[in-house]
Amino acid sequence: MHPPTSASYGLVVNSHSDYFASIAFPAVAELGLRVAKLGKSSVEYEFALFEKGMDGVKSVGGFTHVFVERATGRPRKAGMEDSMRKGLEKLYNEVGKGGEEGTIEKAKL
């Protein structure tokens, strides 16, 4: 096993979901994901689960990552690493801020 390459990691500190209907094999799932909030050392994601070719959402929810120091488990004083922030900003700018209020873009899994 290789040692970790980063001094920090994303710890899930909150998650929630609401289920409205089931989806089962062989149906194709489509997932919408966006960065809803981008803080100094945390990020909030929102998602929606759809069934390809069907109207209506099957499930919605979200979760929060706090980026913590690997050695201490405490939030990074410097905030999340720059490479992580740059990647998340793309999702936040393109999806989280780019469309209508409350929309979540679909993506194939």
PDB file of C-alpha atoms in Angstrom, residues 1-108:
ATOM      1  CA  MET A   1       0.000   0.000   0.000  1.00  0.00           C
ATOM      2  CA  HIS A   2       1.285   3.445  -0.911  1.00  0.00           C
ATOM      3  CA  PRO A   3       1.504   6.205   1.699  1.00  0.00           C
ATOM      4  CA  PRO A   4      -0.939   9.138   1.328  1.00  0.00           C
ATOM      5  CA  THR A   5       0.273  11.805  -1.112  1.00  0.00           C
ATOM      6  CA  SER A   6      -1.598  14.672   0.544  1.00  0.00           C
ATOM      7  CA  ALA A   7      -1.301  16.197   4.002  1.00  0.00           C
ATOM      8  CA  SER A   8      -5.091  16.603   4.121  1.00  0.00           C
ATOM      9  CA  TYR A   9      -8.287  14.793   3.225  1.00  0.00           C
ATOM     10  CA  GLY A  10     -12.005  15.531   2.898  1.00  0.00           C
ATOM     11  CA  LEU A  11     -13.995  14.367   5.911  1.00  0.00           C
ATOM     12  CA  VAL A  12     -17.775  13.983   5.447  1.00  0.00           C
ATOM     13  CA  VAL A  13     -19.313  15.902   8.364  1.00  0.00           C
ATOM     14  CA  ASN A  14     -22.923  15.993   7.183  1.00  0.00           C
ATOM     15  CA  SER A  15     -25.051  14.077   4.710  1.00  0.00           C
ATOM     16  CA  HIS A  16     -28.735  13.859   3.916  1.00  0.00           C
ATOM     17  CA  SER A  17     -31.024  12.403   1.295  1.00  0.00           C
ATOM     18  CA  ASP A  18     -34.690  12.105   0.478  1.00  0.00           C
ATOM     19  CA  TYR A  19     -35.967   9.169  -1.575  1.00  0.00           C
ATOM     20  CA  PHE A  20     -39.071   9.481  -3.740  1.00  0.00           C
ATOM     21  CA  ALA A  21     -38.958   6.360  -5.911  1.00  0.00           C
ATOM     22  CA  SER A  22     -36.724   3.366  -6.535  1.00  0.00           C
ATOM     23  CA  ILE A  23     -34.518   2.559  -9.483  1.00  0.00           C
ATOM     24  CA  ALA A  24     -33.319  -0.970 -10.236  1.00  0.00           C
ATOM     25  CA  PHE A  25     -31.165  -2.865 -12.725  1.00  0.00           C
ATOM     26  CA  PRO A  26     -31.238  -2.804 -15.733  1.00  0.00           C
ATOM     27  CA  ALA A  27     -32.347   0.860 -15.603  1.00  0.00           C
ATOM     28  CA  VAL A  28     -29.648   3.438 -16.340  1.00  0.00           C
ATOM     29  CA  ALA A  29     -29.041   5.975 -13.574  1.00  0.00           C
ATOM     30  CA  GLU A  30     -28.266   9.608 -14.274  1.00  0.00           C
ATOM     31  CA  LEU A  31     -26.862  11.759 -11.497  1.00  0.00           C
ATOM     32  CA  GLY A  32     -26.857  15.533 -11.230  1.00  0.00           C
ATOM     33  CA  LEU A  33     -24.168  16.998  -8.995  1.00  0.00           C
ATOM     34  CA  ARG A  34     -23.198  20.542  -8.115  1.00  0.00           C
ATOM     35  CA  VAL A  35     -21.092  22.443  -5.650  1.00  0.00           C
ATOM     36  CA  ALA A  36     -23.664  24.517  -3.773  1.00  0.00           C
ATOM     37  CA  LYS A  37     -21.259  26.308  -1.415  1.00  0.00           C
ATOM     38  CA  LEU A  38     -17.484  26.645  -1.432  1.00  0.00           C
ATOM     39  CA  GLY A  39     -15.874  27.787   1.814  1.00  0.00           C
ATOM     40  CA  LYS A  40     -12.273  28.163   2.950  1.00  0.00           C
ATOM     41  CA  SER A  41     -11.883  24.579   4.147  1.00  0.00           C
ATOM     42  CA  SER A  42     -15.297  23.104   3.321  1.00  0.00           C
ATOM     43  CA  VAL A  43     -17.512  22.341   0.353  1.00  0.00           C
ATOM     44  CA  GLU A  44     -21.222  21.516   0.167  1.00  0.00           C
ATOM     45  CA  TYR A  45     -22.458  19.274  -2.644  1.00  0.00           C
ATOM     46  CA  GLU A  46     -26.033  18.699  -3.798  1.00  0.00           C
ATOM     47  CA  PHE A  47     -27.194  15.789  -5.950  1.00  0.00           C
ATOM     48  CA  ALA A  48     -30.269  14.452  -7.694  1.00  0.00           C
ATOM     49  CA  LEU A  49     -30.787  10.908  -8.988  1.00  0.00           C
ATOM     50  CA  PHE A  50     -32.819  10.281 -12.149  1.00  0.00           C
ATOM     51  CA  GLU A  51     -33.688   7.254 -14.268  1.00  0.00           C
ATOM     52  CA  LYS A  52     -32.728   7.659 -17.922  1.00  0.00           C
ATOM     53  CA  GLY A  53     -35.769   8.227 -20.110  1.00  0.00           C
ATOM     54  CA  MET A  54     -38.148   8.741 -17.175  1.00  0.00           C
ATOM     55  CA  ASP A  55     -39.655  11.951 -15.836  1.00  0.00           C
ATOM     56  CA  GLY A  56     -39.191  12.929 -12.220  1.00  0.00           C
ATOM     57  CA  VAL A  57     -36.419  12.741  -9.716  1.00  0.00           C
ATOM     58  CA  LYS A  58     -35.836   9.535  -7.747  1.00  0.00           C
ATOM     59  CA  SER A  59     -33.780  11.006  -4.911  1.00  0.00           C
ATOM     60  CA  VAL A  60     -32.174  14.298  -3.825  1.00  0.00           C
ATOM     61  CA  GLY A  61     -29.626  15.061  -1.159  1.00  0.00           C
ATOM     62  CA  GLY A  62     -26.289  16.498  -0.293  1.00  0.00           C
ATOM     63  CA  PHE A  63     -23.185  16.218   1.806  1.00  0.00           C
ATOM     64  CA  THR A  64     -20.466  18.421   3.240  1.00  0.00           C
ATOM     65  CA  HIS A  65     -16.724  17.810   3.166  1.00  0.00           C
ATOM     66  CA  VAL A  66     -14.391  19.609   5.560  1.00  0.00           C
ATOM     67  CA  PHE A  67     -10.757  19.349   4.545  1.00  0.00           C
ATOM     68  CA  VAL A  68      -8.700  18.395   7.586  1.00  0.00           C
ATOM     69  CA  GLU A  69      -5.032  17.868   8.385  1.00  0.00           C
ATOM     70  CA  ARG A  70      -4.154  14.186   8.081  1.00  0.00           C
ATOM     71  CA  ALA A  71      -1.981  14.354  11.218  1.00  0.00           C
ATOM     72  CA  THR A  72      -4.529  16.040  13.513  1.00  0.00           C
ATOM     73  CA  GLY A  73      -7.984  15.532  11.985  1.00  0.00           C
ATOM     74  CA  ARG A  74      -8.635  19.262  12.489  1.00  0.00           C
ATOM     75  CA  PRO A  75      -9.650  21.715   9.715  1.00  0.00           C
ATOM     76  CA  ARG A  76      -6.732  23.106   7.746  1.00  0.00           C
ATOM     77  CA  LYS A  77      -5.900  26.633   8.885  1.00  0.00           C
ATOM     78  CA  ALA A  78      -4.760  27.454   5.357  1.00  0.00           C
ATOM     79  CA  GLY A  79      -7.985  26.104   3.875  1.00  0.00           C
ATOM     80  CA  MET A  80      -8.234  23.382   1.263  1.00  0.00           C
ATOM     81  CA  GLU A  81      -5.307  22.715  -1.049  1.00  0.00           C
ATOM     82  CA  ASP A  82      -5.147  24.937  -4.143  1.00  0.00           C
ATOM     83  CA  SER A  83      -5.475  22.044  -6.604  1.00  0.00           C
ATOM     84  CA  MET A  84      -8.676  20.888  -4.890  1.00  0.00           C
ATOM     85  CA  ARG A  85     -10.116  24.419  -4.797  1.00  0.00           C
ATOM     86  CA  LYS A  86      -9.413  24.938  -8.512  1.00  0.00           C
ATOM     87  CA  GLY A  87     -11.259  21.750  -9.427  1.00  0.00           C
ATOM     88  CA  LEU A  88     -14.219  22.561  -7.185  1.00  0.00           C
ATOM     89  CA  GLU A  89     -14.393  26.146  -8.482  1.00  0.00           C
ATOM     90  CA  LYS A  90     -14.970  24.749 -11.974  1.00  0.00           C
ATOM     91  CA  LEU A  91     -17.998  22.810 -10.747  1.00  0.00           C
ATOM     92  CA  TYR A  92     -19.213  25.773  -8.703  1.00  0.00           C
ATOM     93  CA  ASN A  93     -18.775  28.336 -11.481  1.00  0.00           C
ATOM     94  CA  GLU A  94     -20.021  26.175 -14.344  1.00  0.00           C
ATOM     95  CA  VAL A  95     -22.855  24.323 -12.624  1.00  0.00           C
ATOM     96  CA  GLY A  96     -23.537  25.864  -9.225  1.00  0.00           C
ATOM     97  CA  LYS A  97     -23.691  29.438 -10.472  1.00  0.00           C
ATOM     98  CA  GLY A  98     -24.140  28.997 -14.213  1.00  0.00           C
ATOM     99  CA  GLY A  99     -27.748  27.890 -14.484  1.00  0.00           C
ATOM    100  CA  GLU A 100     -31.094  28.823 -13.029  1.00  0.00           C
ATOM    101  CA  GLU A 101     -31.477  28.955  -9.262  1.00  0.00           C
ATOM    102  CA  GLY A 102     -31.871  25.460  -7.872  1.00  0.00           C
ATOM    103  CA  THR A 103     -31.040  23.546 -11.050  1.00  0.00           C
ATOM    104  CA  ILE A 104     -28.788  20.516 -11.014  1.00  0.00           C
ATOM    105  CA  GLU A 105     -27.232  19.358 -14.252  1.00  0.00           C
ATOM    106  CA  LYS A 106     -27.538  15.662 -15.186  1.00  0.00           C
ATOM    107  CA  ALA A 107     -24.416  13.629 -15.818  1.00  0.00           C
ATOM    108  CA  LYS A 108     -24.205  10.015 -16.973  1.00  0.00           C
TER     109      LYS A 108
END
